[in-house]
CSV table of C-alpha atoms and ligand atoms in Angstrom, one decimal:
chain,number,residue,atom,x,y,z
A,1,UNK,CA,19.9,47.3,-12.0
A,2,UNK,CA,20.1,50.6,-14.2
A,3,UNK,CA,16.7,52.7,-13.2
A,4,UNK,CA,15.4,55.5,-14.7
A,5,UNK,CA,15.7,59.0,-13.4
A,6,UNK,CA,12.7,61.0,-13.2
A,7,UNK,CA,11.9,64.5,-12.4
A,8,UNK,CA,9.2,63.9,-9.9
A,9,UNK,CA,9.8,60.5,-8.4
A,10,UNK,CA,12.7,58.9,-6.8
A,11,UNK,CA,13.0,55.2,-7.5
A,12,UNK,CA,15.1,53.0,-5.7
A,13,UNK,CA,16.0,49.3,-5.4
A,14,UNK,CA,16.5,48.7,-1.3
A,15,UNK,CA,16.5,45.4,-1.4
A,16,UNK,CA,16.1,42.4,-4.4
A,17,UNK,CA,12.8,42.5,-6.6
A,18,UNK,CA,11.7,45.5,-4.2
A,19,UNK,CA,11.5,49.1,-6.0
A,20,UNK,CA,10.6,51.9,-3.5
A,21,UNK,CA,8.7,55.1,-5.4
A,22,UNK,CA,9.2,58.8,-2.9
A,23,UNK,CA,6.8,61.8,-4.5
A,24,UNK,CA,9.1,63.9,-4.8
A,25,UNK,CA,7.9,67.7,-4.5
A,26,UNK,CA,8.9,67.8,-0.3
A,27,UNK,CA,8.7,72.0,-0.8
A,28,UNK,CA,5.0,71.9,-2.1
A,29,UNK,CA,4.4,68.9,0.2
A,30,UNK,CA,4.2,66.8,-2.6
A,31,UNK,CA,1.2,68.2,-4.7
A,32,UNK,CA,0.8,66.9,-8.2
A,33,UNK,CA,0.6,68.9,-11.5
A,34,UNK,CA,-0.2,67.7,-14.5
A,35,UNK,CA,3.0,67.0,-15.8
A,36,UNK,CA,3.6,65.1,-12.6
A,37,UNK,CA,0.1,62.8,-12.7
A,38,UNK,CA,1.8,61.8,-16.5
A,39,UNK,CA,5.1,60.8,-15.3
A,40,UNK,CA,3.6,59.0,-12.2
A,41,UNK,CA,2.0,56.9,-14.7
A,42,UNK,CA,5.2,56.2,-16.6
A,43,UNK,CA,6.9,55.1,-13.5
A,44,UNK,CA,4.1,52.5,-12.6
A,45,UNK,CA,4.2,51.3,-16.0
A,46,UNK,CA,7.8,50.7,-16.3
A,47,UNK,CA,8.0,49.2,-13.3
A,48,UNK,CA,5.0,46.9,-13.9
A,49,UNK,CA,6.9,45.7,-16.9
A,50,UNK,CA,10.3,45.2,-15.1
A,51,UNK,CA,11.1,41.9,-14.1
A,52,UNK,CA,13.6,42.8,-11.9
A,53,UNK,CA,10.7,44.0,-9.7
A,54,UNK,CA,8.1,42.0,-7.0
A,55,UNK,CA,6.9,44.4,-5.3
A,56,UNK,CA,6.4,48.0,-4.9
A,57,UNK,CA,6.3,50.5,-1.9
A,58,UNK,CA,5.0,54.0,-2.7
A,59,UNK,CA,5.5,56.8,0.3
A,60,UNK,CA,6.5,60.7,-0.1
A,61,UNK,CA,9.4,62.2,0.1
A,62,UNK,CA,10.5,64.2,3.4
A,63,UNK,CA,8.5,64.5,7.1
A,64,UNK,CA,5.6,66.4,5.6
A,65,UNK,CA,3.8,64.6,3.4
A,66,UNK,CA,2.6,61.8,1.7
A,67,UNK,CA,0.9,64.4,-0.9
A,68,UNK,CA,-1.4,67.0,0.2
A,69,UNK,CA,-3.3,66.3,-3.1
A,70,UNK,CA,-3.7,68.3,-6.3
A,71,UNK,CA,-1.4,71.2,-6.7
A,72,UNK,CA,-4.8,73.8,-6.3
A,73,UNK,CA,-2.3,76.9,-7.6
A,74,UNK,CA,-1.5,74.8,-10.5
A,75,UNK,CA,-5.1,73.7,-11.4
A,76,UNK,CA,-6.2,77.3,-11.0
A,77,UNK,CA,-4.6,78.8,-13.4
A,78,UNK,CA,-4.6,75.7,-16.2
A,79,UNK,CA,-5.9,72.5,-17.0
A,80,UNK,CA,-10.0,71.9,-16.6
A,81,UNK,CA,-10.0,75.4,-15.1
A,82,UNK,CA,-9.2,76.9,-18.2
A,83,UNK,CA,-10.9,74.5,-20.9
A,84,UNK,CA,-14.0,74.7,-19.0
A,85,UNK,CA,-13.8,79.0,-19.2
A,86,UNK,CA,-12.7,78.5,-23.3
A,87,UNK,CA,-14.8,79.7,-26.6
A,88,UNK,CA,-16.2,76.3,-27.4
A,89,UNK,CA,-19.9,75.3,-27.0
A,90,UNK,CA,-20.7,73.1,-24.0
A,91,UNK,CA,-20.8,70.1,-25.3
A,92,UNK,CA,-17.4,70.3,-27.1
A,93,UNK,CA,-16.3,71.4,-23.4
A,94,UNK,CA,-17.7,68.6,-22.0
A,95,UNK,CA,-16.2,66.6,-24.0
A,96,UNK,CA,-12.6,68.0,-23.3
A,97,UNK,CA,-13.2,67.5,-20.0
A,98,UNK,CA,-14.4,64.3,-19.6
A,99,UNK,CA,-11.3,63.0,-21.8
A,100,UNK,CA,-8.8,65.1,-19.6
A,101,UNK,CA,-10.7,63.4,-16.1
A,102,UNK,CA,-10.4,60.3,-18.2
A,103,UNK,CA,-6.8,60.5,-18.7
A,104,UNK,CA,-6.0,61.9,-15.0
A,105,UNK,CA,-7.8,58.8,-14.2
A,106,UNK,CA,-6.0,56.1,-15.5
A,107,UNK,CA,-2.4,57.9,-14.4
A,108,UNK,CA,-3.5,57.5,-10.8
A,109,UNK,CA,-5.0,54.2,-12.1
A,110,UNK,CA,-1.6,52.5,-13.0
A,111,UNK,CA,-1.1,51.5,-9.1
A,112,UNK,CA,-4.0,49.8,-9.5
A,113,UNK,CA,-3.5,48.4,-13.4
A,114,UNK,CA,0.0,47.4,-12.3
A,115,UNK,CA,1.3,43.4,-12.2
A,116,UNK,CA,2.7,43.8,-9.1
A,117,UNK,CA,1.4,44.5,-5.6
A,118,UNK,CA,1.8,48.2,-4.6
A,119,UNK,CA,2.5,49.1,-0.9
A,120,UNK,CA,1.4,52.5,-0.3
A,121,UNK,CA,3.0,54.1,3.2
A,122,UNK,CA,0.6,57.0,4.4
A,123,UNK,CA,2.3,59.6,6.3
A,124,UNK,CA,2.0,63.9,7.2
A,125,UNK,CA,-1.0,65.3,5.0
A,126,UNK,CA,-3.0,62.9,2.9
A,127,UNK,CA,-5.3,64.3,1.4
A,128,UNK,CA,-7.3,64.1,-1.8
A,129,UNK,CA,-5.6,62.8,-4.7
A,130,UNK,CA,-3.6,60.9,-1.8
A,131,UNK,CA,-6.7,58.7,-1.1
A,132,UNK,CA,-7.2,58.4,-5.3
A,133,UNK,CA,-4.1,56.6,-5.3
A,134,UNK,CA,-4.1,54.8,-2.1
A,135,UNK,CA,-7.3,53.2,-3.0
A,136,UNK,CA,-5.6,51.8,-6.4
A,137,UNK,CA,-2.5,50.3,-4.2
A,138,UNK,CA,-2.9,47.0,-3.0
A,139,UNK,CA,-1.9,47.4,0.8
A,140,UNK,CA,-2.2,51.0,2.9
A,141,UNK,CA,0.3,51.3,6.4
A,142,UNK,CA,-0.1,54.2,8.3
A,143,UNK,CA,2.0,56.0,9.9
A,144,UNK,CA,0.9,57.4,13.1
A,145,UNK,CA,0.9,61.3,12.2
A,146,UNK,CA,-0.9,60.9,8.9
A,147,UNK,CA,-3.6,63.0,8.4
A,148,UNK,CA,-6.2,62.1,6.0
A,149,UNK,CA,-9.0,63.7,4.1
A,150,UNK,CA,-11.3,63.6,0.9
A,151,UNK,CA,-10.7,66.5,0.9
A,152,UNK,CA,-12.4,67.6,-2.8
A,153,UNK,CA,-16.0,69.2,-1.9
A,154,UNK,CA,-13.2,71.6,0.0
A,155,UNK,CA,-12.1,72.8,-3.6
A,156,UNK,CA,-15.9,72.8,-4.7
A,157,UNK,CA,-15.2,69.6,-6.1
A,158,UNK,CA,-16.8,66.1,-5.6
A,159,UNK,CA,-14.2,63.7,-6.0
A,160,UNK,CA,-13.3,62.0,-9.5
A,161,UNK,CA,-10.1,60.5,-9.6
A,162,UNK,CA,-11.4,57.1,-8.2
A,163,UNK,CA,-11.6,57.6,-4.3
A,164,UNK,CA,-15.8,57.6,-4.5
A,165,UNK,CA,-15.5,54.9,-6.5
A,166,UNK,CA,-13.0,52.1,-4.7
A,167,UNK,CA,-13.3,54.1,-1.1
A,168,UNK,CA,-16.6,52.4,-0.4
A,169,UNK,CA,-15.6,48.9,-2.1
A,170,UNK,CA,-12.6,49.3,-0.2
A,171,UNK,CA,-14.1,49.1,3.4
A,172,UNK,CA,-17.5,48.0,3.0
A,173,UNK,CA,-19.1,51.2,4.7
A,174,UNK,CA,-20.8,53.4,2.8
A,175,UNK,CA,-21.7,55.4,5.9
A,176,UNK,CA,-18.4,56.1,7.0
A,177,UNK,CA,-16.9,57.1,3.4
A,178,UNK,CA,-20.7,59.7,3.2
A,179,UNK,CA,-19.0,60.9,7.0
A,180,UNK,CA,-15.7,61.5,5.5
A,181,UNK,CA,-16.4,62.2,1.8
A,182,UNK,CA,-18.9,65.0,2.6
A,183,UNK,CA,-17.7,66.3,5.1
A,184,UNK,CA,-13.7,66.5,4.3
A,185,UNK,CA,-13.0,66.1,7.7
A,186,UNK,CA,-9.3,65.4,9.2
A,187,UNK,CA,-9.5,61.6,10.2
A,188,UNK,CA,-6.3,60.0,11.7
A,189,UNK,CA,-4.6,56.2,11.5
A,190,UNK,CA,-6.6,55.1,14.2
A,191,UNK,CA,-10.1,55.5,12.6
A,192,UNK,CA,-8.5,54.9,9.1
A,193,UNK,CA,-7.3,51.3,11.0
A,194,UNK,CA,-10.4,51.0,12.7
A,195,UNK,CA,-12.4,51.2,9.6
A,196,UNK,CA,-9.8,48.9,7.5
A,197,UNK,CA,-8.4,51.4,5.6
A,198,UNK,CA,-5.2,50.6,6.7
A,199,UNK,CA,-3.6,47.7,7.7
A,200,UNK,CA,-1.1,48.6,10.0
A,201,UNK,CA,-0.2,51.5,11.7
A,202,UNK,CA,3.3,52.5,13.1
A,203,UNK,CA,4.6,55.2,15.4
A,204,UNK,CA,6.4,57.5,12.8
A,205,UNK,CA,7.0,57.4,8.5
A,206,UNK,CA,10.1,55.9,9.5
A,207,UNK,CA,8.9,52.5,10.9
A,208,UNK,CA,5.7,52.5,8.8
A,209,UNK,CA,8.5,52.6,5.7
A,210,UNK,CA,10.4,49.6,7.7
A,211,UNK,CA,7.5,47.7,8.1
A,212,UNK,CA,6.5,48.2,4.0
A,213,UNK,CA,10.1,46.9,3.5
A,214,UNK,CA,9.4,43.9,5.4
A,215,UNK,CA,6.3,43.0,3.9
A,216,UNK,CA,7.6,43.6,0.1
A,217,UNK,CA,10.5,41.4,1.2
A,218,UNK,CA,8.3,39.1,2.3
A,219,UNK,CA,6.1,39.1,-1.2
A,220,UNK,CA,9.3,39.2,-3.2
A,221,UNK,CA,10.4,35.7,-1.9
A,222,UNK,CA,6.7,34.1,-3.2
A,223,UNK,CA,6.2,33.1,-7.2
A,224,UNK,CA,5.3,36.2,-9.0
A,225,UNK,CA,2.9,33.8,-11.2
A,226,UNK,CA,0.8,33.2,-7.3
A,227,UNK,CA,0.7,36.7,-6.0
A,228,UNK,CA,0.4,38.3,-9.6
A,229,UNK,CA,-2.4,36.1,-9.9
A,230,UNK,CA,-3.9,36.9,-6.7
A,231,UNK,CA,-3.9,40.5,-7.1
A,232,UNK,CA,-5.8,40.1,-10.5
A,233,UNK,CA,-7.9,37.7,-9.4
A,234,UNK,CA,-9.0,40.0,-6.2
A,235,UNK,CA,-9.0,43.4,-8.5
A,236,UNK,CA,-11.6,41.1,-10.7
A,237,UNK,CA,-13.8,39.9,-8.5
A,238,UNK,CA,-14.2,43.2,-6.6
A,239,UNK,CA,-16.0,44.4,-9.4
A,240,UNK,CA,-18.0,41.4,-11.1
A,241,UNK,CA,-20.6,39.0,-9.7
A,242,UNK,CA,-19.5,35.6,-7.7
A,243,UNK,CA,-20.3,33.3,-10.8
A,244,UNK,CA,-17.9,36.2,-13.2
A,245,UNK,CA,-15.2,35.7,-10.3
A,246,UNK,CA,-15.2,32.1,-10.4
A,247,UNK,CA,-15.0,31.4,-13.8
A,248,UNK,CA,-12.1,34.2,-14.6
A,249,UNK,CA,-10.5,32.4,-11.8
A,250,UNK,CA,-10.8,29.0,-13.8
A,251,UNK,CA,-9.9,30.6,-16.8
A,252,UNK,CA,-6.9,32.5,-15.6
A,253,UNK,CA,-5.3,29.4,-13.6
A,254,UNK,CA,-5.8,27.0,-16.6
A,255,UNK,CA,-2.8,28.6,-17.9
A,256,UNK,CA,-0.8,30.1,-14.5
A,257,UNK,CA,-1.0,26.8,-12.7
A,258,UNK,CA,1.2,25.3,-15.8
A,259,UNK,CA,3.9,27.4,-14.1
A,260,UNK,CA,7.3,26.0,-13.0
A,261,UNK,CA,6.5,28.1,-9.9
A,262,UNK,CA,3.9,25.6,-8.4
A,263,UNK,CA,6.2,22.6,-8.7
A,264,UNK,CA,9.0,24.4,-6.8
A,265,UNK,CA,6.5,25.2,-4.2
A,266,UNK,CA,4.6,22.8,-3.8
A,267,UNK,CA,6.3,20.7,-1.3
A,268,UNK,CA,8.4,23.4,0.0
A,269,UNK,CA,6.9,23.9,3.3
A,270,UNK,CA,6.9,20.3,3.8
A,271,UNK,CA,10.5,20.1,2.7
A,272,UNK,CA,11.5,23.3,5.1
A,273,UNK,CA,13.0,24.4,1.3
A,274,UNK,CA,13.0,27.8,0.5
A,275,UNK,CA,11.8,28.1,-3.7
A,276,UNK,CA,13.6,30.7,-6.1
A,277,UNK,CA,11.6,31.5,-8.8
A,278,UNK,CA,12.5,32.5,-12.3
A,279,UNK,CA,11.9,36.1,-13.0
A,280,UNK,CA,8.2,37.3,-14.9
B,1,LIG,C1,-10.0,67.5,-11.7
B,1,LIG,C2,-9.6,67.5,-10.3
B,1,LIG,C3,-8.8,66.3,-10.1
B,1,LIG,C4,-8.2,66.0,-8.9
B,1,LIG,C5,-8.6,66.5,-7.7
B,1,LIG,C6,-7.9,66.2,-6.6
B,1,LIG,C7,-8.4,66.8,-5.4
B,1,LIG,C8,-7.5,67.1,-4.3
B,1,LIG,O1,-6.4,66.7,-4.2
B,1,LIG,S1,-8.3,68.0,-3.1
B,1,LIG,C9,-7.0,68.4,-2.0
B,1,LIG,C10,-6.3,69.7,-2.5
B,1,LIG,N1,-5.3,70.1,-1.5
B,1,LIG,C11,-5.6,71.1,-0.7
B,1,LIG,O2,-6.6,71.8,-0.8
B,1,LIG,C12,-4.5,71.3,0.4
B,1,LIG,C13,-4.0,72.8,0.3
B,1,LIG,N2,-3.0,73.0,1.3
B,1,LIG,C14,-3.3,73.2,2.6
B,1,LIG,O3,-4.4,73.3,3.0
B,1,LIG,C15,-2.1,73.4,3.5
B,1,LIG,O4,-0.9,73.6,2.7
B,1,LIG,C16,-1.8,72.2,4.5
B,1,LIG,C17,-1.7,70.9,3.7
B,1,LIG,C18,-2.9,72.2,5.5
B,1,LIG,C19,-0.5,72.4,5.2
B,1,LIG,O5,-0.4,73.7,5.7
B,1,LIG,P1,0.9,74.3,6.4
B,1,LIG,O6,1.5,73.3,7.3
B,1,LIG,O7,0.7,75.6,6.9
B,1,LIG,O8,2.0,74.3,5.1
B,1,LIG,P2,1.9,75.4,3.9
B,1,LIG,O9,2.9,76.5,4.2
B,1,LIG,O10,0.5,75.7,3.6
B,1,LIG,O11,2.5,74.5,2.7
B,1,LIG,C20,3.9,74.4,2.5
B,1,LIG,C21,4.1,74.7,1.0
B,1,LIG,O12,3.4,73.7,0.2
B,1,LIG,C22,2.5,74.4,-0.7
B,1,LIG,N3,1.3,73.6,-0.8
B,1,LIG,C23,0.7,72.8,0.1
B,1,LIG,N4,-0.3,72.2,-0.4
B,1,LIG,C24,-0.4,72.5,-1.6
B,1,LIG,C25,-1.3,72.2,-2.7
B,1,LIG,N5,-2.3,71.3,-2.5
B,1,LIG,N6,-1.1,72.8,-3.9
B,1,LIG,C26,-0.1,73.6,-4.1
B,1,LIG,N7,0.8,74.0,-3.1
B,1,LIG,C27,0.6,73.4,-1.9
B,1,LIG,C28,2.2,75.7,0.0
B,1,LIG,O13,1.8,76.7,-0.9
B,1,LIG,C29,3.6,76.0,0.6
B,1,LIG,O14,4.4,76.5,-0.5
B,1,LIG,P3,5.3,77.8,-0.3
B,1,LIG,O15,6.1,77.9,-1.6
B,1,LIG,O16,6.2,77.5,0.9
B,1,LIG,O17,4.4,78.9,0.0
C-alpha cells in the first residue's frame, strides 16, 4: 500500500493490516516541537481512517529513546513561552493559551481518538510527553532499559497534556501516580509492570518491538467491527458511570452486531476455521 512520507515519523507496513509509527528525531532523542505534535496528529488520523490498517505499534526511532518529552530548547524560545510574555491583557493571554494546551492536547490525543488499537513500545528515556501519549495508546510493552518519568514539575510545569488525567484512571492508584507525578522520579519497567502500567516487559527495544508485532498480528486477524468496538466501548466506560456504559454498549452493538463479521465468526472456533473479514 502507498504510505505517506512524513518529516517526523516513519511509517511502515511490516506485516498485513499492521502500520508501525518510529519518532523520528534519534539526534534530539526524539523530542517533539510543535510542528512535530501537528504532524503526529496527522499521522494518527490518516491511519485511523485507512482501512488497510488493524492495528498500530508506536516506538521511537534508534537505541535512545522513545522520546525524552517536549523539545525544552524549542519551548523556550516559542510557543506558550512567548504568548504568555506578549502585550495582551491577561485574560486575552489566557485565552491563547488555553486554546494552544487545547490543541497540543488533542494531537497527543489522536492515539487515543483513533479506531484502531495503538501499541505503544516504551524504550531508552520516557519521559514526559512520553507518558501523555502512552496513556492515550491502548496497550504499553516495556522494554527493559526504559526509563520513565513525569517528568513536568522538573520544567516548573504540572503536567497538561493528559498524563494527570488518564495516569490515575489508567492504574487505579492515585498514590503511586502522587509518588511519581510529584516527585519526577526515574521509575523503571519493573515498577511500571508492577503497577500495570505496562503489560509486558522484554529484555531490550528489540524484542519488546517483536513482541508488539506479535500481538498487532494477533489483533489484525480478529473483525475490526469486535475490537474497534471494544476499544470504544472500554475508552467509554472509563469515563462515564456503570448505567452510561451499559446503555452506549446497547446502543453501539444494535448496529455493530448486524455485521457480517459476527456470522463468520461465530462458529469459527467450533469449526477450527480461521474468519477473513472484509476491510472497515
Ligand atoms: C505546554 C507544555 C506541554 C508539554 C509538556 C511536556 C512536558 C515534558 O515533556 S517534560 C520533559 C522534558 N524533557 C526533559 O526535560 C529532558 C531533557 N533532557 C535531558 O535531561 C537529557 O537529555 C537526558 C534525557 C537525561 C539524556 O541525557 P544524555 O544521555 O546526556 O543525552 P544528551 O546529550 O543530553 O541528549 C542528546 C541530544 O538530545 C538533545 N535533547 C535531549 N532531550 C531533549 C529535550 N527534551 N529537548 C530538546 N533537546 C533534547 C540534547 O540537547 C542533545 O542534543 P545535542 O545537539 O547533541 O546537544
Amino acid at each position: 500500500m502507498a504510505t505517506p512520507s512524513y518529516k517526523h515519523f516513519l511509517v511502515h507496513h511490516p506485516l498485513p493490516f499492521v502500520a508501525h509509527v518510529e519518532i523520528n528525531r534519534p539526534q534530539k532523542l526524539n523530542a517533539f516541537y510543535e510542528e512535530m505534535w501537528l504532524e503526529f496528529k496527522t499521522v494518527f488520523d490518516t491511519l485511523s481512517h485507512s482501512p488497510d490498517v488493524r492495528a498500530i505499534i508506536l516506538s521511537g526511532a534508534g537505541d535512545r529513546a522513545f522520546t525524552a518529552g517536549l523539545d525544552v530548547e524549542a519551548a523556550s524560545q516559542s510557543g506558550i513561552l512567548v504568548q504568555a510574555s506578549g502585550e495582551a491583557d491577561v485574560a486575552r493571554k489566557a485565552v491563547q493559551i488555553k486554546r494552544h494546551v487545547e490543541e497540543f492536547q488533542n494531537c497527543v490525543g489522536s492515539v487515543e481518538k483513533c479506531e484502531k488499537p495503538v501499541i505503544c513500545v516504551l524504550h531508552g528515556f520516557a519521559f514526559g510527553l512520553a507518558l501523555d501519549i502512552s496513556t492515550c495508546a491502548d496497550i504499553r510493552i516495556a522494554s527493559a532499559d526504559v526509563k520513565l518519568a513525569v517528568k513536568e514539575v522538573d520544567i516548573g510545569l504540572a503536567a497538561d497534556i493528559g498524563t494527570l488525567s488518564r495516569l490515575p484512571k489508567l492504574v487505579g492508584n492515585f498514590g503511586w501516580v502522587k509518588d511519581v507525578a510529584l516527585s519526577a522520579r526515574v521509575f523503571g519497567a519493573e515498577e511500571a509492570y508492577r503497577v500495570g502500567f505496562v503489560s509486558q516487559v522484554h529484555e531490550n527495544k528489540q524484542k519488546a518491538i517483536e513482541a508488539a508485532l506479535e500481538m498487532a498480528e494477533l489483533l489484525a486477524t480478529k473483525s475490526p467491527v469486535a475490537v474497534q468496538g471494544t476499544k470504544e466501548l472500554l475508552n467509554h466506560a472509563r469515563d462515564h458511570t456503570l448505567l452510561d456504559s451499559l446503555r452506549y454498549t446497547g446502543v453501539w452493538n444494535s448496529a455493530a452486531i448486524q455485521t457480517s463479521d459476527v456470522e463468520r465468526a461465530m462458529l469459527s472456533g467450533l469449526k477450527k476455521r480461521k474468519p477473513t473479514f472484509e476491510k472497515l
